[in-house]
Coordinates of C-alpha atoms in Angstrom, one line a residue:
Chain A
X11 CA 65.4 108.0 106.8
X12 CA 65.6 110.4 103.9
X13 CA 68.2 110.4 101.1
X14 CA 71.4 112.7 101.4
X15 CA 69.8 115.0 99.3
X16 CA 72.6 118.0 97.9
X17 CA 72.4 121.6 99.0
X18 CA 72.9 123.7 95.8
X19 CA 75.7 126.6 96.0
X20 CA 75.9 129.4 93.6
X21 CA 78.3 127.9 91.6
X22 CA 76.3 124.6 90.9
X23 CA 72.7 126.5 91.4
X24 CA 72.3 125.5 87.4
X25 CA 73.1 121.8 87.7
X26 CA 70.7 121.3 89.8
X27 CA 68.0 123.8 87.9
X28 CA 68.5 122.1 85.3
X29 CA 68.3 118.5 86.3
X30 CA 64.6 120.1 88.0
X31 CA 63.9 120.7 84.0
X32 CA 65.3 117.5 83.0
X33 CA 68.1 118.6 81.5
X34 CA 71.9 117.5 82.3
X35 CA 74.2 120.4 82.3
X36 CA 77.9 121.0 82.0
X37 CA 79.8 123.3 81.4
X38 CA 83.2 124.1 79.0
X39 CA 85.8 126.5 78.8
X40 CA 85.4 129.1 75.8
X41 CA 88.9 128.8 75.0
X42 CA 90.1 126.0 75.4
X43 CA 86.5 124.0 75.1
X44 CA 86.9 121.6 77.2
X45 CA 83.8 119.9 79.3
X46 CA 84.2 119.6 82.9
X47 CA 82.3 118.3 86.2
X48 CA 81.8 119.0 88.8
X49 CA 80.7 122.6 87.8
X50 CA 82.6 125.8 88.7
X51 CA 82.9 128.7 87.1
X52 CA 86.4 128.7 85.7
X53 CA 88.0 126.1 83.7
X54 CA 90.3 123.5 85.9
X55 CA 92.3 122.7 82.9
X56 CA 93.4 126.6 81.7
X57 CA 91.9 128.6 84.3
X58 CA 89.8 131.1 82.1
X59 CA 86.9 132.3 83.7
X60 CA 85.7 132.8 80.2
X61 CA 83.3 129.2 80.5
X62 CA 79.7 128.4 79.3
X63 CA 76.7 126.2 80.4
X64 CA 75.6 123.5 78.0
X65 CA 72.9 121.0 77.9
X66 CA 74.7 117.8 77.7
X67 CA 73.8 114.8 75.2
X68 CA 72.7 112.7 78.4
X69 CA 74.2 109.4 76.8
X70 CA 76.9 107.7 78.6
X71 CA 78.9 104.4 79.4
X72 CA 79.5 102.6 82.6
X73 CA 82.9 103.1 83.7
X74 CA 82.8 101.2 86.9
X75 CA 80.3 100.7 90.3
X76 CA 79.8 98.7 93.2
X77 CA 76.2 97.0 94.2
X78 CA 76.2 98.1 97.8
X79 CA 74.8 95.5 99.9
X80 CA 74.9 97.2 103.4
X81 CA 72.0 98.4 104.9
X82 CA 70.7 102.1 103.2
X83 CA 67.4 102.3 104.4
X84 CA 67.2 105.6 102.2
X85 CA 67.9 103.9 99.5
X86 CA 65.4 101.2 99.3
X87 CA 65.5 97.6 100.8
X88 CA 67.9 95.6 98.0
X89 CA 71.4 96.1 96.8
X90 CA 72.1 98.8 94.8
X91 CA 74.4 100.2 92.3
X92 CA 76.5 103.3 93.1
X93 CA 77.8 103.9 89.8
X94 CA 80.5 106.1 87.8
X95 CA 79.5 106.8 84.1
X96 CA 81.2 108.6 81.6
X97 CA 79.8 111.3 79.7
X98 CA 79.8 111.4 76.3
X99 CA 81.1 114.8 76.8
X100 CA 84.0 113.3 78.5
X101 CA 83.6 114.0 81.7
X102 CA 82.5 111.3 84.3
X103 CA 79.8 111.5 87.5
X104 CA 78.8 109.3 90.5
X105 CA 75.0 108.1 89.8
X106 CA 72.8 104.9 90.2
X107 CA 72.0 102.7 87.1
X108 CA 68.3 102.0 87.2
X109 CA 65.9 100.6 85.1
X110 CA 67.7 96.6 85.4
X111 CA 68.4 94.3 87.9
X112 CA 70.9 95.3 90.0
X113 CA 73.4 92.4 89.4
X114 CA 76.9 92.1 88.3
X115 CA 75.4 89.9 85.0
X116 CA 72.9 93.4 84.1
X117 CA 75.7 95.9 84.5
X118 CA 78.4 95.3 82.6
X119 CA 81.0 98.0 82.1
X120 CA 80.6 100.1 79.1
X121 CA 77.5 99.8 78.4
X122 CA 75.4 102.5 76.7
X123 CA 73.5 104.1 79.4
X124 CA 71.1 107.5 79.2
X125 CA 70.1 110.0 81.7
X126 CA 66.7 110.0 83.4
X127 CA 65.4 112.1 86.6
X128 CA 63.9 111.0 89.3
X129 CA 62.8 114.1 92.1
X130 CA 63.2 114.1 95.5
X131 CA 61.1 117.0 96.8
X132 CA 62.4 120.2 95.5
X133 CA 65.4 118.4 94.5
X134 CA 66.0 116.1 90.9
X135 CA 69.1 113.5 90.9
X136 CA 70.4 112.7 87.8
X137 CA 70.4 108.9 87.1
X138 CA 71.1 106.0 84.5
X139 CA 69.4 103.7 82.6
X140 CA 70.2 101.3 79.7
X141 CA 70.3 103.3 76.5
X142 CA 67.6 102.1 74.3
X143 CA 69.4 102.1 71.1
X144 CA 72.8 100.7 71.2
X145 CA 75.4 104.1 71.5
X146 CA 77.4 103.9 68.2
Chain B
X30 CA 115.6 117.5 103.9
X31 CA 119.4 115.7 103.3
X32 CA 118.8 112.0 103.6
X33 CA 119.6 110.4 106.7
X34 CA 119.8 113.9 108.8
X35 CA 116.5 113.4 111.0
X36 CA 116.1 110.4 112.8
X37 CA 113.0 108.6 114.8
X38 CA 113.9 108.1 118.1
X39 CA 111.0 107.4 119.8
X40 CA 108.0 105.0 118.5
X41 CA 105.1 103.1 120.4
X42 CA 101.7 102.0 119.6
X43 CA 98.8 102.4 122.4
X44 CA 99.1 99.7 125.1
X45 CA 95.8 98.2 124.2
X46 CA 94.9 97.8 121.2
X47 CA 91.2 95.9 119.0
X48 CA 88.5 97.4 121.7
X49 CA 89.4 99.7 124.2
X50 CA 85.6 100.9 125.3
X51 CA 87.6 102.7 128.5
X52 CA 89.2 105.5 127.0
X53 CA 88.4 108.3 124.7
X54 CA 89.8 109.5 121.5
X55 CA 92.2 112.0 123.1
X56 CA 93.5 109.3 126.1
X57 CA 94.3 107.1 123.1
X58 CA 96.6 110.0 121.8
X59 CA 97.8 110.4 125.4
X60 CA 98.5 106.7 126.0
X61 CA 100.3 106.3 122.6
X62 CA 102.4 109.6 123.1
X63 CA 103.7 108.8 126.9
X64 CA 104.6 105.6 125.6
X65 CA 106.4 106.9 122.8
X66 CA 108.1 109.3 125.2
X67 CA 108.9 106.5 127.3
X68 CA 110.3 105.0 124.8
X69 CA 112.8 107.5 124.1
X70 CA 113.4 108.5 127.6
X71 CA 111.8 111.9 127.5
X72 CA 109.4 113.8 129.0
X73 CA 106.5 116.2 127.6
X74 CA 108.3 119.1 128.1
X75 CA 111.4 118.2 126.0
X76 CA 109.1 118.1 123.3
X77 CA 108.8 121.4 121.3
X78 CA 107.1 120.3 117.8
X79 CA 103.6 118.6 117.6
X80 CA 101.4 117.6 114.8
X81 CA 97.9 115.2 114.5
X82 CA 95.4 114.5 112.8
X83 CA 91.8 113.7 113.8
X84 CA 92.2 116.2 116.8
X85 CA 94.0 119.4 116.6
X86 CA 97.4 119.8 117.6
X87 CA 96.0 122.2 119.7
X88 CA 94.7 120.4 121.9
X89 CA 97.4 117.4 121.3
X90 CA 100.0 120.4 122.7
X91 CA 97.3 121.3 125.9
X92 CA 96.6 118.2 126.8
X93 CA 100.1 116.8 127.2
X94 CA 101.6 119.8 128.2
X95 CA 103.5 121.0 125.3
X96 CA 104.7 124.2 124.0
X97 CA 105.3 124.0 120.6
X98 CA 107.5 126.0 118.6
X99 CA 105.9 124.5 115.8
X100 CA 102.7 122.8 115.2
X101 CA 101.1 121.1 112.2
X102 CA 97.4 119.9 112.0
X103 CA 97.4 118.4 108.6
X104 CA 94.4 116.1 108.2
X105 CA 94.1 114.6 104.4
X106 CA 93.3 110.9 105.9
X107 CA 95.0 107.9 107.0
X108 CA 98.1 109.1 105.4
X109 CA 98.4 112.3 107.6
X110 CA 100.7 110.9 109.6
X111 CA 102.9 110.6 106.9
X112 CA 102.7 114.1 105.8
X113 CA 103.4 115.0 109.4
X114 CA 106.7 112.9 109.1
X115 CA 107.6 114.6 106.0
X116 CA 106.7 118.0 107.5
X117 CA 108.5 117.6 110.7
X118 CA 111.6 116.5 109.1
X119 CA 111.6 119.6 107.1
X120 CA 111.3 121.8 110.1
X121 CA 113.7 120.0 112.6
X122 CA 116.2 120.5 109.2
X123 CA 115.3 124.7 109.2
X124 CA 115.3 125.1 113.1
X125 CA 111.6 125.5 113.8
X126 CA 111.9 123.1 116.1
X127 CA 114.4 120.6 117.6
X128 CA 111.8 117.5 118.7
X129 CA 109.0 116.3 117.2
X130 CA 105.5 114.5 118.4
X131 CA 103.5 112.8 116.2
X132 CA 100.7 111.3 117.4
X133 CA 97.2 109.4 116.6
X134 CA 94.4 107.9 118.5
X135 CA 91.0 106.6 117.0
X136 CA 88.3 105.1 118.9
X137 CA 86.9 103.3 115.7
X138 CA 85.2 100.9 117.2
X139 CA 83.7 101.9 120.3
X140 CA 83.0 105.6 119.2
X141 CA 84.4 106.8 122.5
X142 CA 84.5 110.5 122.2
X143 CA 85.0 110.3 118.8
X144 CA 83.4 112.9 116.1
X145 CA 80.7 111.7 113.2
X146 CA 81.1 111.2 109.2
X147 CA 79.1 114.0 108.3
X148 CA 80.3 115.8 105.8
X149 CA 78.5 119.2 104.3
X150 CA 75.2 118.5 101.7
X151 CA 76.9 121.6 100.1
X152 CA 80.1 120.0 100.0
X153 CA 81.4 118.8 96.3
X154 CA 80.9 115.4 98.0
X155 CA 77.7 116.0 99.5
X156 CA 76.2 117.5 96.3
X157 CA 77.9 115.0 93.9
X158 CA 78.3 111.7 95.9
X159 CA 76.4 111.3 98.7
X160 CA 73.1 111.4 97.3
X161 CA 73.8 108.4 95.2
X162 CA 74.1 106.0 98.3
X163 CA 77.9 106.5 99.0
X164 CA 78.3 106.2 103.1
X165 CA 81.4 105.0 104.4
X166 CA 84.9 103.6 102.8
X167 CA 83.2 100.2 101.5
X168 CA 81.0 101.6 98.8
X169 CA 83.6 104.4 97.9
X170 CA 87.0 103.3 97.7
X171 CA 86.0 100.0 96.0
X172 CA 84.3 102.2 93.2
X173 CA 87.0 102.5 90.5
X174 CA 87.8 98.7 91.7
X175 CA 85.7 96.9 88.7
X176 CA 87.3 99.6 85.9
X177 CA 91.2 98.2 87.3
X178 CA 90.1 94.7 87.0
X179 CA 88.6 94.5 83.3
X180 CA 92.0 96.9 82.0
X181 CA 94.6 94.6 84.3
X182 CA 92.8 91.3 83.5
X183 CA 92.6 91.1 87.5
X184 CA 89.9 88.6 88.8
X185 CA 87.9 88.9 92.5
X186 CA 90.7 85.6 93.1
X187 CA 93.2 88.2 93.2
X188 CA 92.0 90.5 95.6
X189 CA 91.2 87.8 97.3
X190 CA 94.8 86.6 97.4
X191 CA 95.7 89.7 98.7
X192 CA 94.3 89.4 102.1
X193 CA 94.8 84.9 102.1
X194 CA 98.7 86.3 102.5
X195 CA 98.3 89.4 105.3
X196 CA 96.5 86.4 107.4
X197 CA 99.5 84.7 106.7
X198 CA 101.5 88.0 107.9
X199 CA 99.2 88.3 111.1
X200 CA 99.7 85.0 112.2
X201 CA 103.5 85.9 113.1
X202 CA 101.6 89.0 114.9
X203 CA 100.2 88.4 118.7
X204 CA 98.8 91.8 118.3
X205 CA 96.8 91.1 115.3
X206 CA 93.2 90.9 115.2
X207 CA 92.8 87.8 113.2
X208 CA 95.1 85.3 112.7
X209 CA 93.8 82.3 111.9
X210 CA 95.1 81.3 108.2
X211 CA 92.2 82.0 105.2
X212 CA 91.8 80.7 101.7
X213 CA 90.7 82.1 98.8
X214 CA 87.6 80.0 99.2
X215 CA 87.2 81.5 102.4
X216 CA 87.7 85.5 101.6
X217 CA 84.8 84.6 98.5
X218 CA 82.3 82.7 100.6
X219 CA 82.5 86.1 102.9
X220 CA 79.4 88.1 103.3
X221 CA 79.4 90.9 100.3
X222 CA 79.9 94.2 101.2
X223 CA 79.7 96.0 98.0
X224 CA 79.8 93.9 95.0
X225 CA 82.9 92.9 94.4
X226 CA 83.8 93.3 97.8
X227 CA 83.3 90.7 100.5
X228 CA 83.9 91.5 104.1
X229 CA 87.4 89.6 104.5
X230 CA 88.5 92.0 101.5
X231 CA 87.5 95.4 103.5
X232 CA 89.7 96.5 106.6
X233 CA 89.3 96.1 110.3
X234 CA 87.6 98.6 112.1
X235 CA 89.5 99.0 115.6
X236 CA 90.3 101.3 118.5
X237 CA 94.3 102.2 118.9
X238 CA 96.4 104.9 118.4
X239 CA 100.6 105.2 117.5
X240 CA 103.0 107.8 118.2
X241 CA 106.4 109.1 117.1
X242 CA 109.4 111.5 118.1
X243 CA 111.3 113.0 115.4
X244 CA 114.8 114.8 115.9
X245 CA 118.2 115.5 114.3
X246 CA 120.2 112.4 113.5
X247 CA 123.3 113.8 115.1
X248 CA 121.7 113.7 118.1
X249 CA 119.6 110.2 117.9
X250 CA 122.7 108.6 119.3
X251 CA 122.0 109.8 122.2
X252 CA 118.6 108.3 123.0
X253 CA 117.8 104.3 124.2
X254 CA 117.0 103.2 121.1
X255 CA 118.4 102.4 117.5
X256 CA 117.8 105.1 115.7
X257 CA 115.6 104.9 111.9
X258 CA 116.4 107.6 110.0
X259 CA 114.9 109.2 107.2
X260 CA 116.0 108.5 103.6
X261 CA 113.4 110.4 101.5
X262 CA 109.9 111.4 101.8
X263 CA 106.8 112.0 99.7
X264 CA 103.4 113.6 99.3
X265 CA 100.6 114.0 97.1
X266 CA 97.1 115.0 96.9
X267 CA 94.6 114.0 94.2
X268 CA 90.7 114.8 94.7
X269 CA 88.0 114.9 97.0
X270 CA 85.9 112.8 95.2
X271 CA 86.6 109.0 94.1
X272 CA 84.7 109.9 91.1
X273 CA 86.8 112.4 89.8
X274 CA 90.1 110.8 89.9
X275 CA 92.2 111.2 86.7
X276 CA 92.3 107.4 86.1
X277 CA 90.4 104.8 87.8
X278 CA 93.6 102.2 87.4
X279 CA 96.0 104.5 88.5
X280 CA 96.8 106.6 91.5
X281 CA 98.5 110.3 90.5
X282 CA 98.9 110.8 94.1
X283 CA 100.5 107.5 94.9
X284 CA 102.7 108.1 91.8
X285 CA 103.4 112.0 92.6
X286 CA 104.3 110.8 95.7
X287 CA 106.4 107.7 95.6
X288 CA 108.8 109.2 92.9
X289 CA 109.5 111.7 95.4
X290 CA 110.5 109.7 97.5
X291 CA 112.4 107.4 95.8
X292 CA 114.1 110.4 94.2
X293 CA 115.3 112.4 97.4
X294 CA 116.5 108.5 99.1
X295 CA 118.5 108.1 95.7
X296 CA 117.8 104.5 96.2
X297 CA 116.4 102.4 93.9
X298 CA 113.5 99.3 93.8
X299 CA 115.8 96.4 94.3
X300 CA 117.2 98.1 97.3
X301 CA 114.6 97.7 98.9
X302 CA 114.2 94.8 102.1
X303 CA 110.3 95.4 103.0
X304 CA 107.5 97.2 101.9
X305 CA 104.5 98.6 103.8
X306 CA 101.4 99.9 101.9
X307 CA 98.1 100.9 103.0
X308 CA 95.9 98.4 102.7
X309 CA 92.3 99.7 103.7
X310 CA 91.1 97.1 101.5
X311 CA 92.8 94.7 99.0
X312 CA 92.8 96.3 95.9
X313 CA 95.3 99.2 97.4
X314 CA 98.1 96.8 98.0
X315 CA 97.9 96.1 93.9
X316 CA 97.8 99.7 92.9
X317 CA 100.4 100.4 95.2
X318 CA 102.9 97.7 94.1
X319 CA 102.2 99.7 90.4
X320 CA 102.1 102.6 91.2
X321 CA 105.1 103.3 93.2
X322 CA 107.4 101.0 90.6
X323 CA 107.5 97.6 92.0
X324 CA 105.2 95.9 89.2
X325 CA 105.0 97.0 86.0
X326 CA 101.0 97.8 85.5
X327 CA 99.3 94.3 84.8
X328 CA 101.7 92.1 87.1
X329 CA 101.0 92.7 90.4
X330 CA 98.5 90.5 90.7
X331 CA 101.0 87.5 90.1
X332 CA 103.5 89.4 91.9
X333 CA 101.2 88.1 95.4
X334 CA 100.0 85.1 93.6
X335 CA 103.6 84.4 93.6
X336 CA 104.6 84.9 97.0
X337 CA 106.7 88.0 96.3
X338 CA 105.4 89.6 99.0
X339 CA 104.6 86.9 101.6
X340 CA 106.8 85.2 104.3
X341 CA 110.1 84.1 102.5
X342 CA 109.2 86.4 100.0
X343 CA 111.5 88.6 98.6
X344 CA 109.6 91.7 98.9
X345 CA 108.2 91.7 102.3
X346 CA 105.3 93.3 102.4
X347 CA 102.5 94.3 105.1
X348 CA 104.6 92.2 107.7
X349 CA 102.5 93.5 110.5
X350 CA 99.3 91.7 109.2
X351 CA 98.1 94.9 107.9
X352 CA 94.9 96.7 107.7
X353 CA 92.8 93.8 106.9
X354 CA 94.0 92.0 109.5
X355 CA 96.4 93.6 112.3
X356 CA 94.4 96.8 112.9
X357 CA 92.2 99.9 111.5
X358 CA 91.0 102.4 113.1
X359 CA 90.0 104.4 110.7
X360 CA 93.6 106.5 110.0
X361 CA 95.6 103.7 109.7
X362 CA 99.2 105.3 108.2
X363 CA 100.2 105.5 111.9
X364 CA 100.5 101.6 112.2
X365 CA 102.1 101.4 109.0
X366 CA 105.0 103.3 110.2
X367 CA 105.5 101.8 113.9
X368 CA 105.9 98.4 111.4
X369 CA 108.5 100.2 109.4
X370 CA 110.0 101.4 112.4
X371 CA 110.1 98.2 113.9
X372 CA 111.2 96.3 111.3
X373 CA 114.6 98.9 111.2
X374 CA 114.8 98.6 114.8
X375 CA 115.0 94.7 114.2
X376 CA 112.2 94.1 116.8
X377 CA 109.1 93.2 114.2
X378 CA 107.5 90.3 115.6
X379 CA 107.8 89.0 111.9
X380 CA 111.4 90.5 111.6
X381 CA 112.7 90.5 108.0
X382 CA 116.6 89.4 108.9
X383 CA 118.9 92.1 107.7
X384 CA 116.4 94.5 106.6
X385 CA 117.9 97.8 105.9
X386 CA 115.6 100.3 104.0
X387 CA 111.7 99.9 104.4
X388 CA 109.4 102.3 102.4
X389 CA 106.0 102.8 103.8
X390 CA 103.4 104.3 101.7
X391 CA 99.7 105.5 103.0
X392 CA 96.7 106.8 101.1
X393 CA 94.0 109.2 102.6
X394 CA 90.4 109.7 101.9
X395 CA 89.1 107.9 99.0
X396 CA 92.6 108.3 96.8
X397 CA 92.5 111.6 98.0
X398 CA 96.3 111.9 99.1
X399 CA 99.2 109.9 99.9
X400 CA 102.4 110.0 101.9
X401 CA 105.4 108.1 101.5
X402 CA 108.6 107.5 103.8
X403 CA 111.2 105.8 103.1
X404 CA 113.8 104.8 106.6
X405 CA 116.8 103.1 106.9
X406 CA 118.7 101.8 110.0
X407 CA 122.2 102.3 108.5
X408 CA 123.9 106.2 109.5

C-alpha cells in the first residue's frame, strides 16, 4: 500500500516545490502581513489578493497529536504520531513528529520541534523532529 | 422561523437497527421514511418537501414517490440532519412547501450499497492531511483532544467518565448496542485506538437509518401523534480540516450555532429538561456542555463526574445511550433527534418525567459544522 501522497493544484504548486527543495513555505498578506496555511492566493483574514510567498523559519511547537495505533500499512508497522504543530509563523499544520519514540512520555506538547523532509517519489512531505537547541 | 409555528409530526427510526446485512443504503432510507409516514398517518404522496444527506434528495423524492416542491441536499456530516430541520422549518414558514421528509439511512457496518471515504489527493484534505496518516474519524477528531486536556486540566479519567455514564443511559435502552454497565477501569483497559483514545471512548459503528415529517404547527393537531414543535434552531460551519480550526479547545461552530438557537427559543440554560449532544466520541459531549453555555470552560468535566448528566441527574443528557453506545452509523444527528423527539412525546424508553424543552446539538465532519434544535412539547 502506498502513502496518500497530495496532488499539487496551482494554487499550492509552491508548497510543495518548495518542500522538493527543502524549504517550508507560506505565504502572507502584503497589507495586512499576516501568515496563513493552507496556501491560497488571497489573504483569508482581509481578502487582498495582494499576498507573497516566504520561506518559513521551519521551527515549531507541538500543539497536540494522536499515536494512531490502527493498522496503516502505508505508514509503517508501529504506532505513529499524526501531529498538529504550530508554526513559528503562527500558523499551524498536520505532520508526523519523527526522529523519537513515538510515545506519549517523547512527545510532549509544546515542545520545540524543526522541519525535516522526507520524499516520496516526486513528492517531499514536510515533517517534525525535536529541535536541537531548545526554541527560546 | 417564529418559535413554536412548525411542528414534527411524524418521527421513526428503521425497524432494525445494529446489523442489517439485508438491505441497502437507500432501503434503509425507505424503511425509516414509511415508518415515519406511518407514524403520522400519511402517505408518500402527501409529502411535498424532501431533504437527505448521504444520498441525494433526488433520488430520496424517486424512490418514494415524491414530488417535491422543495428539496434540500445539504450534506456537511452527521449534523445534516439538523440543518435539514432548520431549513425545512424556514420553508414550510415562506410557503415552499407545506410537508416535510427528512430522512437518513447508513449501512455503516455491513457496507451494503454504501459509497467509499475517498476523498480527492487534490483536495485541501488530501494535500494537507491525508498524507500524514489521517484515515477515518479515530485519528482525526481525537487530534485537538490532547491541546483541550492540558488547557482544561482534563485527564483520560474524564473522557473515560463520559462513556462509564451513556452505558449507564443505554442500559434503560433495549435498542442499544451495549448495555452492560462499564467502569472507568474498564473504558482504560480498552484496546487504544489512537493514543489517548481507547476503543470504548470511540463511537459505534452500526447500520440504521431515522426519519422525520415536518409541517405547520396549526395543522399538527391534526395528526396521531403529540406534536414537538420547534423553539429555535441553529447552524454553523467551521473548516474542512481538523487542523485548521480556530481553537483546538473550542468549537466556533458549536458556539455560532448554539447561541442561535438559544437566542430565536428566547429560553434560557436552566430551562432546559434534557440535553442531547453528539457524541461521536467522548471528548464532544465536554466541548459541547462548554460550548453551548452549560459549563463554564474548565467544569465540565466535573459536571459528568458529578452526575449532572446521568440518571437522576439534573441535566439529562444522551438519554438514548448515545453514540458510544446506542448507535452510529456514521451520520448520527438523525438518532439524536428521534431521542429529542421522543423524549417530548413522553415515550423515551428512559423518559425524563415532565420534560418540556430538549435541545439537541450535532457536529459534522471533523468540527466541520454543527446544527442545533431546540423542541418543546408545550403549544
Amino acid at each position: 500500500m502506498d502513502r496518500a501522497l497530495p496532488q499539487p493544484t496551482p494554487e499550492t504548486q509552491h508548497f510543495w516545490d518548495g518542500c522538493a527543495a527543502h524549504e517550508l513555505r507560506l505565504q502572507r498578506c502584503i497589507a495586512c502581513r499576516d501568515s496563513y496555511f493552507p496556501p491560497r492566493p488571497f489573504c483569508p483574514k482581509c481578502g487582498s489578493r495582494e499576498v507573497e510567498i516566504y520561506p518559513a523559519s521551519g521551527k515549531a511547537t507541538l500543539y497536540s497529536y494522536v499515536i494512531n495505533h490502527r493498522p496503516r500499512p502505508d505508514m509503517g508497522t508501529e504506532p505513529h504520531s499524526i501531529a498538529v504543530v504550530e508554526l513559528a509563523e503562527g500558523p499551524r499544520m498536520m505532520t508526523n513528529i519523527v526522529g523519537c519514540p513515538q510515545t506519549p512520555q517523547a512527545l510532549v506538547l509544546d515542545m520545540p520541534l524543526e522541519v525535516t523532509f522526507e520524499s516520496f517519489g516526486a513528492i517531499t512531505l514536510p515533517l517534525f523532529k525535536p529541535a536541537e537547541a531548545p526554541a527560546r | 422561523m417564529t418559535p413554536k409555528s412548525i411542528a414534527i409530526v411524524g418521527a421513526a427510526e428503521t425497524t432494525k437497527m445494529g446489523k442489517i446485512p439485508d438491505v441497502s443504503v437507500i432501503g434503509l432510507h425507505a424503511d425509516a421514511a414509511l415508518n415515519a409516514l406511518a407514524d403520522a398517518g400519511l402517505k408518500a404522496t402527501d409529502i411535498d418537501g424532501v431533504a437527505t444527506a448521504g444520498i441525494s434528495p433526488v433520488e430520496l423524492a424517486h424512490y418514494l414517490g415524491i414530488t417535491p416542491t422543495w428539496a434540500d441536499g445539504t450534506a456537511v456530516g452527521g449534523c445534516s440532519f439538523m440543518l435539514h430541520v432548520r431549513h425545512a422549518a424556514a420553508a414550510i414558514a415562506e410557503g415552499l412547501c407545506t410537508t416535510v421528509l427528512i430522512t437518513h439511512g447508513e449501512s455503516g457496518r455491513s457496507r451494503v450499497g454504501a459509497g467509499g471515504f475517498g476523498r480527492s489527493p487534490s483536495s485541501l484534505m488530501g494535500q494537507f492531511e491525508m498524507p500524514f496518516g489521517v484515515t477515518s474519524p479515530p485519528t482525526m477528531f481525537t487530534i485537538p483532544v490532547l491541546r483541550y486536556l492540558k488547557a482544561r486540566g482534563y485527564t483520560e479519567e474524564d473522557l473515560a467518565q463520559v462513556a462509564v455514564v451513556q452505558r449507564e443511559w443505554a442500559a434503560k435502552n433495549p435498542r442499544a448496542s451495549f448495555k452492560d454497565p462499564i467502569t472507568i477501569a474498564d473504558v482504560l483497559g480498552s484496546p487504544m485506538i489512537a493514543w489517548p483514545f481507547r476503543m470504548l471512548m470511540c463511537c459505534l459503528v452500526t447500520d440504521g437509518g431515522g426519519a422525520l415529517i415536518l409541517t405547520r404547527a396549526d395543522r399538527a393537531r391534526d395528526f396521531p401523534q403529540k406534536p414537538v414543535y420547534i423553539l429555535g434552531t441553529g447552524e454553523s460551519v467551521e473548516t474542512p480540516m481538523v487542523s485548521q480550526m480556530e481553537d483546538f479547545t473550542t468549537s466556533r461552530a458549536f458556539r455560532v450555532s448554539g447561541r442561535k438557537a438559544f437566542a430565536e427559543a428566547g429560553v434560557t440554560h436552566a430551562d432546559v429538561d434534557h440535553l442531547m449532544i453528539y457524541d461521536a466520541f467522548a471528548h464532544l459531549p465536554l466541548y459541547g456542555l462548554e460550548d453551548l453555555g452549560f459549563c463554564q470552560p474548565g467544569e465540565a468535566a466535573a459536571f459528568v463526574r458529578e452526575r449532572h448528566t446521568a440518571p437522576g441527574g439534573k441535566l439529562p443528557v444522551n438519554t438514548n445511550g448515545g453514540g458510544l453506545s446506542y448507535m452510529h452509523s456514521g451520520m448520527y444527528g438523525m438518532y439524536a433527534l428521534q431521542e429529542s423527539v421522543r423524549q417530548m412525546r413522553g415515550i423515551a424508553p428512559a423518559q425524563i418525567p415532565g420534560a418540556k424543552i430538549s435541545v439537541c446539538h450535532g457536529v459534522g465532519g471533523m468540527f466541520a459544522a454543527s446544527g442545533t434544535i431546540i423542541f418543546t412539547n408545550e403549544a
